[in-house]
Coordinates of C-alpha atoms in Angstrom, one line a residue:
M1 CA 0.0 0.0 0.0
I2 CA 1.1 3.6 -0.8
F3 CA 0.0 6.3 1.6
Y4 CA 0.3 9.8 0.0
D5 CA -0.7 13.4 0.2
F6 CA -0.3 16.2 -2.3
E7 CA 0.2 20.0 -1.7
V8 CA -0.4 22.3 -4.6
F9 CA 0.5 26.0 -4.9
T10 CA 0.3 28.5 -7.8
K11 CA 3.8 27.6 -9.1
D12 CA 4.8 24.5 -7.1
W13 CA 3.5 21.1 -6.2
L14 CA 4.9 18.3 -4.0
V15 CA 3.9 14.9 -2.8
V16 CA 5.0 12.7 0.1
L17 CA 4.6 8.9 -0.5
I18 CA 5.2 6.1 2.1
N19 CA 5.4 2.5 1.0
T20 CA 4.0 0.3 3.8
D21 CA 6.0 -2.8 2.6
N22 CA 9.3 -1.3 3.5
Q23 CA 8.4 1.9 5.3
E24 CA 10.4 3.9 2.7
E25 CA 9.4 7.5 2.1
Q26 CA 9.8 9.4 -1.1
V27 CA 9.3 13.1 -1.5
I28 CA 8.8 14.5 -5.0
V29 CA 8.8 18.2 -5.8
N30 CA 7.9 19.6 -9.2
N31 CA 9.2 16.5 -11.0
R32 CA 6.7 14.9 -13.3
L33 CA 9.1 12.2 -14.6
E34 CA 10.0 11.1 -11.1
L35 CA 6.3 10.8 -10.1
Y36 CA 5.5 8.9 -13.3
T37 CA 8.4 6.5 -12.7
Y38 CA 7.1 5.9 -9.1
Y39 CA 3.5 5.5 -10.3
V40 CA 4.6 2.8 -12.9
Q41 CA 6.4 0.9 -10.2
H42 CA 3.4 1.0 -7.9
K43 CA 0.4 1.1 -10.2
N44 CA -0.8 -2.3 -8.9
D45 CA -0.6 -1.2 -5.3
I46 CA -3.5 0.3 -3.3
W47 CA -3.0 4.1 -2.9
V48 CA -4.4 5.4 0.4
G49 CA -5.1 9.0 1.4
Y50 CA -7.5 11.2 3.3
N51 CA -10.1 12.7 1.1
S52 CA -8.0 11.3 -1.7
N53 CA -11.0 10.2 -3.8
G54 CA -12.2 13.8 -3.7
Y55 CA -8.8 15.5 -4.3
D56 CA -5.4 13.8 -4.3
R57 CA -6.1 11.1 -6.9
Y58 CA -7.1 13.8 -9.4
I59 CA -4.0 15.8 -8.7
L60 CA -1.9 12.7 -9.3
K61 CA -3.7 12.0 -12.5
A62 CA -3.5 15.6 -13.7
I63 CA 0.3 15.5 -13.3
L64 CA 0.6 12.1 -15.1
C65 CA -1.5 13.6 -17.9
D66 CA 0.8 16.6 -18.0
F67 CA -2.0 19.0 -17.0
N68 CA -1.4 22.0 -14.7
P69 CA -2.2 20.6 -11.2
K70 CA -3.1 24.1 -10.0
E71 CA -5.9 24.2 -12.5
V72 CA -7.3 20.9 -11.2
N73 CA -6.8 22.2 -7.7
D74 CA -8.9 25.3 -8.4
W75 CA -11.4 23.2 -10.3
I76 CA -12.1 21.2 -7.2
I77 CA -11.4 23.7 -4.4
V78 CA -12.6 27.0 -5.8
K79 CA -15.2 26.0 -8.4
K80 CA -16.5 23.1 -6.2
R81 CA -16.5 20.7 -9.2
K82 CA -15.9 17.0 -9.2
G83 CA -12.4 15.9 -10.1
W84 CA -13.6 13.3 -12.6
E85 CA -15.4 16.1 -14.6
F86 CA -12.1 17.9 -15.4
S87 CA -11.0 15.4 -18.2
R88 CA -11.9 12.1 -19.6
E89 CA -8.2 11.4 -19.8
F90 CA -8.3 10.6 -16.1
N91 CA -10.3 7.5 -16.8
K92 CA -7.4 6.0 -18.7
I93 CA -5.1 5.9 -15.7
Q94 CA -5.3 2.9 -13.5
L95 CA -5.4 3.7 -9.8
F96 CA -6.6 1.5 -6.9
S97 CA -7.5 4.3 -4.6
F98 CA -8.9 3.9 -1.1
D99 CA -10.1 6.9 0.9
T100 CA -9.8 6.8 4.7
Q101 CA -12.3 9.7 5.1
V102 CA -15.2 7.9 6.7
S103 CA -17.2 11.1 7.4
R104 CA -17.2 14.1 5.1
Y105 CA -17.8 16.3 8.1
N106 CA -14.4 15.8 9.7
S107 CA -11.1 17.0 8.2
L108 CA -7.9 15.1 8.8
K109 CA -6.7 17.9 11.0
K110 CA -9.8 17.6 13.2
L111 CA -9.2 13.9 13.6
E112 CA -5.6 14.6 14.6
A113 CA -6.9 17.0 17.2
F114 CA -9.4 14.4 18.6
M115 CA -6.4 12.0 18.9
G116 CA -4.5 14.6 20.9
H117 CA -1.8 14.9 18.3
D118 CA 0.1 18.0 17.0
I119 CA -2.2 20.0 14.8
R120 CA 0.0 22.9 13.9
E121 CA -0.2 23.9 10.3
T122 CA 2.2 25.3 7.7
T123 CA 2.5 29.1 7.7
V124 CA 3.0 29.1 3.9
P125 CA -0.1 30.5 2.3
F126 CA -1.6 28.3 -0.4
D127 CA -2.5 31.3 -2.6
I128 CA 1.0 32.7 -2.7
D129 CA 1.6 34.0 -6.2
R130 CA 5.2 33.1 -6.8
K131 CA 7.7 30.2 -6.6
L132 CA 8.3 29.0 -3.0
T133 CA 11.6 29.5 -1.4
D134 CA 13.7 26.4 -0.4
E135 CA 12.8 27.2 3.2
E136 CA 9.1 27.3 2.4
I137 CA 9.4 24.0 0.5
E138 CA 11.0 22.3 3.5
E139 CA 8.3 23.6 5.8
V140 CA 5.5 22.4 3.6
I141 CA 7.3 19.0 3.3
F142 CA 7.5 18.8 7.1
Y143 CA 3.7 19.3 7.5
C144 CA 2.8 17.2 4.5
R145 CA 4.9 14.3 5.9
H146 CA 3.1 14.7 9.2
D147 CA -0.3 14.4 7.5
V148 CA 0.7 11.2 5.7
H149 CA 1.7 9.7 9.0
E150 CA -1.6 10.8 10.5
T151 CA -3.5 9.3 7.6
M152 CA -1.8 6.0 8.4
E153 CA -2.9 6.4 12.0
V154 CA -6.5 7.1 11.0
F155 CA -6.4 4.1 8.7
S156 CA -5.2 1.8 11.5
R157 CA -8.0 3.1 13.8
T158 CA -10.7 2.6 11.1
Y159 CA -9.3 -0.6 9.7
D160 CA -12.7 -2.2 9.9
E161 CA -13.9 0.1 7.1
F162 CA -11.1 -1.1 4.8
Q163 CA -11.8 -4.8 5.7
A164 CA -15.5 -4.3 4.9
Q165 CA -14.6 -2.8 1.5
L166 CA -12.3 -5.7 0.7
A167 CA -14.9 -8.2 2.0
L168 CA -17.5 -6.8 -0.4
I169 CA -15.1 -7.0 -3.3
K170 CA -14.0 -10.6 -2.4
E171 CA -17.5 -11.9 -1.5
F172 CA -19.0 -10.8 -4.7
N173 CA -16.0 -11.4 -7.0
L174 CA -15.5 -7.8 -8.1
P175 CA -12.2 -6.5 -9.6
L176 CA -9.9 -4.6 -7.3
K177 CA -10.5 -1.3 -9.2
H178 CA -13.8 -1.1 -7.2
I179 CA -11.8 -0.4 -4.0
S180 CA -12.1 3.3 -5.1
K181 CA -15.9 3.2 -5.0
S182 CA -18.1 4.2 -2.1
Q183 CA -20.0 1.4 -0.5
A184 CA -23.3 2.8 -2.0
Q185 CA -21.7 2.6 -5.5
L186 CA -20.4 -0.9 -4.7
S187 CA -23.9 -2.0 -3.7
A188 CA -25.3 -0.7 -7.0
T189 CA -22.7 -2.7 -8.8
I190 CA -23.3 -5.9 -6.8
L191 CA -27.0 -5.6 -7.4
G192 CA -26.6 -4.9 -11.1
A193 CA -28.4 -1.5 -10.9
N194 CA -29.0 0.6 -14.0
K195 CA -30.4 4.1 -13.5
K196 CA -33.9 4.6 -14.7
K197 CA -35.8 7.8 -15.5
L198 CA -38.6 7.9 -13.0
E199 CA -41.3 10.6 -12.8
D200 CA -43.5 9.4 -9.9
A201 CA -41.6 10.7 -6.9
D202 CA -44.7 12.0 -5.2
T203 CA -46.8 8.8 -5.7
V204 CA -48.0 7.4 -2.3
F205 CA -49.9 4.2 -1.5
F206 CA -50.1 2.2 1.7
P207 CA -49.5 -1.5 2.7
E208 CA -52.6 -3.7 2.7
T209 CA -51.3 -5.5 5.8
M210 CA -51.4 -2.5 8.1
D211 CA -54.3 -2.3 10.6
I212 CA -54.7 1.3 11.9
E213 CA -58.0 2.5 13.3
K214 CA -57.4 5.0 16.1
Y215 CA -54.7 7.1 14.4
K216 CA -56.0 7.3 10.8
H217 CA -55.1 11.0 10.8
V218 CA -51.4 10.0 10.3
I219 CA -52.4 8.0 7.2
E220 CA -54.3 11.1 6.0
F221 CA -51.2 13.3 6.6
F222 CA -49.0 11.1 4.4
N223 CA -51.7 10.9 1.7
E224 CA -52.2 14.6 1.6
N225 CA -48.6 15.8 1.9
R226 CA -46.9 13.1 -0.1
H227 CA -43.4 14.2 -1.0
S228 CA -43.5 17.6 0.8
S229 CA -41.1 18.6 3.6
K230 CA -44.0 19.1 6.1
Q231 CA -44.2 17.2 9.3
L232 CA -47.0 16.1 11.5
E233 CA -46.9 16.7 15.3
T234 CA -49.4 14.7 17.2
T235 CA -49.8 12.7 20.4
I236 CA -49.6 8.9 20.2
A237 CA -50.2 6.8 23.4
G238 CA -49.7 9.9 25.5
V239 CA -46.4 10.8 23.9
H240 CA -45.6 13.7 21.6
H241 CA -44.6 12.4 18.1
V242 CA -43.3 13.9 14.9
F243 CA -44.0 12.1 11.6
A244 CA -42.2 13.2 8.5
G245 CA -40.6 12.0 5.2
G246 CA -37.4 11.1 7.1
G247 CA -39.0 8.9 9.9
V248 CA -40.9 9.0 13.1
H249 CA -39.6 10.2 16.5
G250 CA -41.4 10.4 19.8
A251 CA -40.3 10.3 23.4
K252 CA -41.3 11.3 27.0
K253 CA -39.1 14.3 27.7
N254 CA -37.0 14.5 30.9
F255 CA -38.1 11.0 31.8
M256 CA -36.3 9.1 34.6
Y257 CA -37.6 5.7 35.6
E258 CA -36.4 2.6 37.5
C259 CA -38.6 -0.5 37.0
S260 CA -40.0 -2.2 40.1
P261 CA -39.4 -6.0 40.5
D262 CA -42.8 -6.6 38.8
E263 CA -42.0 -4.5 35.7
L264 CA -40.1 -4.8 32.4
L265 CA -38.4 -2.1 30.3
I266 CA -38.4 -3.5 26.8
M267 CA -36.7 -2.1 23.7
A268 CA -38.4 -3.8 20.8
D269 CA -36.5 -3.3 17.5
V270 CA -37.4 -4.5 14.1
D271 CA -34.7 -6.5 12.5
Q272 CA -33.5 -5.0 9.2
L273 CA -36.7 -2.9 8.9
Y274 CA -36.1 -1.1 5.7
P275 CA -34.4 -3.9 3.7
T276 CA -37.3 -6.3 4.7
I277 CA -39.9 -3.7 3.6
M278 CA -38.1 -3.4 0.3
I279 CA -38.3 -7.1 -0.3
E280 CA -41.7 -7.9 1.2
Y281 CA -43.5 -5.0 -0.4
D282 CA -41.6 -4.7 -3.7
L283 CA -40.0 -1.4 -2.8
L284 CA -36.4 -2.2 -3.8
S285 CA -35.1 0.4 -6.3
R286 CA -36.6 -0.3 -9.7
G287 CA -33.1 0.2 -11.1
V288 CA -32.0 -3.1 -9.6
S289 CA -31.9 -5.8 -12.2
T290 CA -31.5 -8.7 -9.8
P291 CA -33.9 -8.2 -6.8
E292 CA -33.6 -11.9 -5.9
K293 CA -29.9 -11.3 -5.2
F294 CA -30.8 -8.6 -2.7
K295 CA -33.3 -11.0 -1.1
N296 CA -30.6 -13.6 -0.8
I297 CA -28.2 -11.0 0.7
L298 CA -30.9 -10.0 3.3
N299 CA -31.6 -13.6 4.2
T300 CA -27.9 -14.3 4.6
S301 CA -27.5 -11.3 6.8
L302 CA -30.3 -12.4 9.1
R303 CA -29.0 -16.0 9.2
L304 CA -25.5 -15.0 10.1
K305 CA -26.8 -12.7 12.8
S306 CA -28.8 -15.5 14.4
E307 CA -25.7 -17.7 14.3
G308 CA -23.6 -14.9 16.0
K309 CA -21.2 -14.7 13.0
K310 CA -20.6 -11.0 13.2
K311 CA -17.5 -10.8 11.0
E312 CA -19.0 -13.0 8.2
R313 CA -22.2 -11.0 8.3
E314 CA -20.6 -7.6 7.8
P315 CA -20.5 -7.3 4.0
Y316 CA -24.1 -8.5 3.7
K317 CA -25.3 -6.2 6.5
R318 CA -23.5 -3.3 4.8
I319 CA -25.4 -3.8 1.5
C320 CA -28.7 -4.1 3.3
N321 CA -28.1 -0.9 5.3
I322 CA -26.7 1.1 2.4
T323 CA -29.4 0.3 -0.2
Y324 CA -32.1 2.5 1.4
G325 CA -29.9 5.6 1.4
A326 CA -28.8 4.9 -2.2
E327 CA -32.4 5.1 -3.3
G328 CA -32.3 8.8 -2.3
D329 CA -28.9 9.6 -4.0
K330 CA -29.5 11.1 -7.4
F331 CA -26.0 10.2 -8.5
N332 CA -26.5 6.5 -7.7
A333 CA -27.8 3.9 -10.2
M334 CA -30.3 2.8 -7.5
Y335 CA -31.9 6.3 -7.3
D336 CA -35.6 5.8 -6.8
P337 CA -37.2 8.6 -4.7
R338 CA -40.7 7.2 -4.7
N339 CA -39.7 3.8 -3.3
R340 CA -37.4 5.4 -0.8
L341 CA -40.2 7.6 0.5
L342 CA -42.6 4.6 0.6
V343 CA -40.2 2.5 2.5
C344 CA -39.9 5.2 5.2
I345 CA -43.7 5.8 5.3
F346 CA -44.4 2.0 5.5
G347 CA -42.0 1.7 8.4
Q348 CA -43.6 4.6 10.3
L349 CA -47.1 3.2 9.8
F350 CA -46.1 -0.3 10.9
L351 CA -44.7 1.1 14.1
L352 CA -47.8 3.1 14.6
D353 CA -49.8 -0.1 14.0
M354 CA -47.8 -1.8 16.7
I355 CA -48.2 1.0 19.3
E356 CA -52.0 1.1 18.6
K357 CA -52.3 -2.5 19.5
A358 CA -49.9 -2.3 22.5
E359 CA -52.2 0.4 24.0
N360 CA -54.7 -2.3 24.7
I361 CA -52.4 -3.8 27.3
P362 CA -53.4 -2.1 30.6
S363 CA -49.9 -1.6 32.1
M364 CA -48.2 -0.5 28.9
K365 CA -46.4 2.8 29.0
L366 CA -44.8 4.1 25.8
V367 CA -41.4 5.7 26.6
Q368 CA -40.1 6.4 23.1
S369 CA -40.5 5.4 19.4
N370 CA -37.9 5.9 16.7
T371 CA -37.2 4.8 13.2
D372 CA -37.2 1.0 13.8
G373 CA -38.4 0.3 17.3
I374 CA -40.3 1.2 20.4
L375 CA -39.3 1.3 24.1
V376 CA -42.1 0.4 26.5
I377 CA -42.7 -0.4 30.2
I378 CA -45.1 -3.2 31.0
N379 CA -46.0 -5.3 34.1
K380 CA -44.5 -8.8 33.9
R381 CA -47.9 -10.3 34.2
D382 CA -48.7 -8.7 30.8
F383 CA -45.6 -9.9 29.0
E384 CA -47.3 -12.8 27.4
A385 CA -50.1 -10.6 26.0
F386 CA -47.4 -8.2 24.7
D387 CA -45.4 -11.1 23.2
D388 CA -48.6 -12.4 21.6
L389 CA -49.6 -9.1 19.9
V390 CA -46.0 -8.7 18.6
Y391 CA -46.2 -12.2 17.1
E392 CA -49.5 -11.4 15.5
W393 CA -48.1 -8.2 14.1
E394 CA -45.0 -10.0 12.8
Q395 CA -47.2 -12.6 11.0
R396 CA -49.4 -9.9 9.5
T397 CA -46.7 -7.4 8.4
R398 CA -44.0 -10.0 7.6
L399 CA -41.5 -8.1 9.7
S400 CA -39.5 -9.5 12.7
M401 CA -38.9 -8.0 16.1
S402 CA -36.3 -8.7 18.8
F403 CA -36.3 -7.7 22.5
D404 CA -33.7 -6.2 24.8
Y405 CA -34.5 -5.8 28.4
Y406 CA -33.4 -2.9 30.7
R407 CA -34.1 -1.8 34.3
K408 CA -33.5 2.0 34.3
I409 CA -33.8 4.8 31.8
F410 CA -32.6 8.4 32.0
Q411 CA -34.1 10.2 29.0
K412 CA -33.7 13.8 27.9
D413 CA -35.4 13.3 24.6
V414 CA -35.5 10.7 21.8
N415 CA -31.9 11.7 20.8
N416 CA -30.3 11.6 24.2
Y417 CA -30.8 8.8 26.7
I418 CA -29.2 6.1 28.8
V419 CA -30.7 2.7 29.5
V420 CA -29.3 0.3 32.1
D421 CA -29.8 -3.4 32.3
S422 CA -30.0 -5.7 35.3
K423 CA -26.3 -6.3 35.3
G424 CA -25.5 -2.6 35.5
E425 CA -24.4 -2.5 31.8
Y426 CA -25.6 0.6 30.0
K427 CA -26.3 1.8 26.5
S428 CA -26.2 5.5 25.7
K429 CA -27.2 7.6 22.8
G430 CA -26.8 11.3 21.9
A431 CA -24.2 14.0 22.0
Y432 CA -24.6 14.6 25.7
V433 CA -23.9 11.0 26.8
K434 CA -22.6 8.9 23.9
E435 CA -19.4 6.9 24.4
L436 CA -16.6 8.8 22.7
N437 CA -13.5 7.4 21.0
S438 CA -10.1 8.5 19.7
L439 CA -11.7 9.9 16.5
D440 CA -14.7 11.5 18.1
N441 CA -13.3 13.0 21.3
D442 CA -14.8 16.4 22.1
L443 CA -15.2 17.4 25.7
P444 CA -15.0 13.8 26.9
I445 CA -14.8 14.8 30.6
V446 CA -18.3 16.4 30.3
N447 CA -19.9 13.3 28.7
N448 CA -18.2 11.1 31.4
A449 CA -19.4 13.3 34.2
V450 CA -23.0 13.2 33.0
V451 CA -23.0 9.4 32.6
E452 CA -21.3 8.9 36.0
Y453 CA -23.9 11.1 37.6
F454 CA -26.8 9.1 36.4
I455 CA -25.3 5.6 36.4
N456 CA -23.3 5.7 39.6
K457 CA -24.6 8.8 41.3
V458 CA -21.2 10.4 41.3
P459 CA -21.3 14.3 41.6
V460 CA -20.0 16.0 38.5
E461 CA -17.6 17.9 40.6
K462 CA -15.9 14.7 41.7
T463 CA -15.6 13.3 38.2
I464 CA -14.1 16.5 36.8
N465 CA -11.9 17.4 39.8
D466 CA -10.4 13.8 39.9
A467 CA -9.5 13.7 36.2
T468 CA -5.8 14.3 35.5
D469 CA -5.3 13.8 31.7
L470 CA -5.4 17.0 29.8
I471 CA -6.9 15.4 26.7
D472 CA -10.1 14.7 28.6
F473 CA -10.8 18.5 28.8
Q474 CA -10.2 19.3 25.1
K475 CA -12.7 21.2 23.0
V476 CA -12.0 20.8 19.3
I477 CA -13.3 23.4 16.9
S478 CA -12.9 24.0 13.2
I479 CA -13.5 27.2 11.3
S480 CA -15.7 26.5 8.3
G481 CA -15.3 28.0 4.9
K482 CA -18.2 30.4 5.7
Y483 CA -15.8 32.3 7.8
S484 CA -12.6 34.2 6.8
Y485 CA -10.4 33.4 9.8
A486 CA -10.2 33.2 13.6
I487 CA -8.9 35.7 16.0
Y488 CA -7.5 35.0 19.5
G489 CA -7.9 38.2 21.5
K490 CA -6.9 40.6 18.8
K491 CA -4.4 38.4 16.9
R492 CA -5.4 36.8 13.6
R493 CA -4.7 33.1 13.4
H494 CA -4.0 31.2 10.2
E495 CA -5.1 27.8 11.4
K496 CA -8.6 26.3 10.7
V497 CA -8.6 23.8 13.5
F498 CA -8.0 24.6 17.2
R499 CA -7.8 22.6 20.5
L500 CA -9.1 24.8 23.3
F501 CA -9.1 24.5 27.1
A502 CA -11.0 26.7 29.6
S503 CA -8.3 28.7 31.4
K504 CA -8.0 30.9 34.4
D505 CA -6.2 33.4 32.2
G506 CA -6.1 33.8 28.5
K507 CA -8.2 35.3 25.7
Q508 CA -11.3 34.4 23.7
L509 CA -11.2 32.7 20.3
M510 CA -13.7 34.1 17.8
K511 CA -14.6 33.5 14.2
V512 CA -14.7 36.3 11.7
K513 CA -17.0 36.8 8.7
D514 CA -17.2 40.0 6.7
G515 CA -14.9 41.7 9.2
R516 CA -17.3 41.0 12.1
P517 CA -16.2 38.6 14.9
S518 CA -18.7 36.3 16.6
K519 CA -18.6 33.7 19.4
I520 CA -17.9 30.1 18.7
S521 CA -20.6 27.9 20.3
Y522 CA -19.8 25.8 23.4
T523 CA -16.4 27.5 23.9
P524 CA -15.1 29.2 27.0
D525 CA -14.9 33.0 27.1
V526 CA -11.4 32.6 28.4
C527 CA -9.3 29.9 26.9
R528 CA -5.9 28.7 25.9
I529 CA -5.0 27.2 22.6
V530 CA -2.8 24.1 22.7
N531 CA -2.2 22.7 19.2
T532 CA 0.9 20.7 20.1
D533 CA 0.8 17.0 21.1
I534 CA -1.0 16.5 24.4
T535 CA -1.3 12.7 24.5
K536 CA 0.9 12.5 27.6
E537 CA 0.1 15.8 29.1
K538 CA -1.4 16.1 32.6
T539 CA -3.8 18.9 33.7
P540 CA -2.0 22.2 34.5
D541 CA -2.8 24.7 37.2
W542 CA -4.1 27.1 34.7
L543 CA -7.0 24.8 33.7
D544 CA -10.4 26.3 34.7
R545 CA -12.3 23.2 35.9
S546 CA -15.3 25.3 36.8
F547 CA -16.2 25.7 33.1
Y548 CA -16.5 22.0 32.7
I549 CA -18.4 21.5 36.0
N550 CA -20.9 24.2 35.0
L551 CA -21.4 22.7 31.5
A552 CA -21.9 19.2 33.0
K553 CA -24.4 20.5 35.5
K554 CA -26.3 22.2 32.7
R555 CA -26.5 19.0 30.7
V556 CA -27.7 17.1 33.8
N557 CA -30.3 19.7 34.3
D558 CA -31.3 19.5 30.7
F559 CA -31.9 15.7 31.2
M560 CA -34.0 16.3 34.3
G561 CA -36.0 19.2 33.2
S562 CA -36.1 23.0 33.5
D563 CA -37.2 23.0 37.2
T564 CA -34.2 21.1 38.4
N565 CA -30.9 22.6 39.5
V566 CA -28.1 20.2 40.3

């Protein structure tokens, strides 16, 4: 594998390449012949970069085609055009390109910050209108080399994504060139999809198997609004719900509950809801030429899940989960907006059907409903009745449900909650309480403090005051392209990504647009910027722990309701 990163200026370009077989590095500056020779030697290797499928591979191909890389750079960065649109000549160059960028919302520099690594950036402006000096070239090489090593680090921490891509290629006997495709594009290839011209995006009909009597106004809403962006707010089983073209959400707000010995807290989820609806109700993209292949993939995914074969299941599960989204992607061969809308509507109505039936159980309390499941509290004596109605619903709708059991719930809303089982193990969801990781690591001490408060009744002050690793207190922010630059106090900063810490002394970091500064959300008014490596740093005396304590208390109060004050 070849890890690489290009830097392009008005009159210069350079690339750092690292061969994983022998860990050899090669730096090429303004030398097309040297790059061509390297490419020929490694054209059968897999080339790995960060956002390389959106940028670097087209810079590479531009130089190999003897185009001006600056023109391609501006085509992509300034004109916001796709690299492949620049020239058909690019299609003639073989390149097995894998992109480590899992989320388009995170830059490589932001991931470096989450990991606690050095995120300082070159001071050489990319719009400099002259040849770079030797000193400037060396500085750019230094930071470019750093980014290649960081790309390798991100790759190692997201290796499952690469394995899943290879598994799809291997399982379905595809050529290696497909390593460059997104998984949605791979799914379209595997299913033999051919894009069709469809003009019935706002056509709505309903499944004959649903049985809704009490809440028919929801059906009427979908029938009247069809493909509009409107949403319906209504009360279902005593809980406020929102129905819309993207799914249903409903939850008791600020709900804290611990089951008595006679009660059950059941999370009932539909297994592979959308893929099953696609098969059972003929709503797979009409561009798919082999729907029976998708059915076999779905059945294999469900079988491997029941057998506990997680690794073997992954490529099948991926295709099942990706296909629904691909139906809404106008650039994908499976684009079918009508069927995508209907799959979502059918799913919402089937859940509504389930809730309507469950209301007949005397002890049933609905806690939340979401895209593919419901969370309910029932008395144990009513479990058999609940299980029976679920079985009847499964037989009628041709869907399948599975149950998970919990003992406690702490719920701010449908998007932020913690559930705890009888063994004390918990599951959390939402920005306030989700479990963070090395590539999603923003204000981890605050999340930890909130979870510890609810799960183990630990005061937030104790969690925060006992923490000694500086990285736990980091707030990572990035200045988007909507803003010109950032200022720290009165000093303009050239960086786009910052690692901030609340401080007893310091200044405020602000973003600037049209010459006007504005506050950056969830950042302290007084902070220090530490963009150097902090992976081994301990908390200093200047750290203002009160900022984190107050933020954690606010989030706890948000969970518990406006009348509380921790």
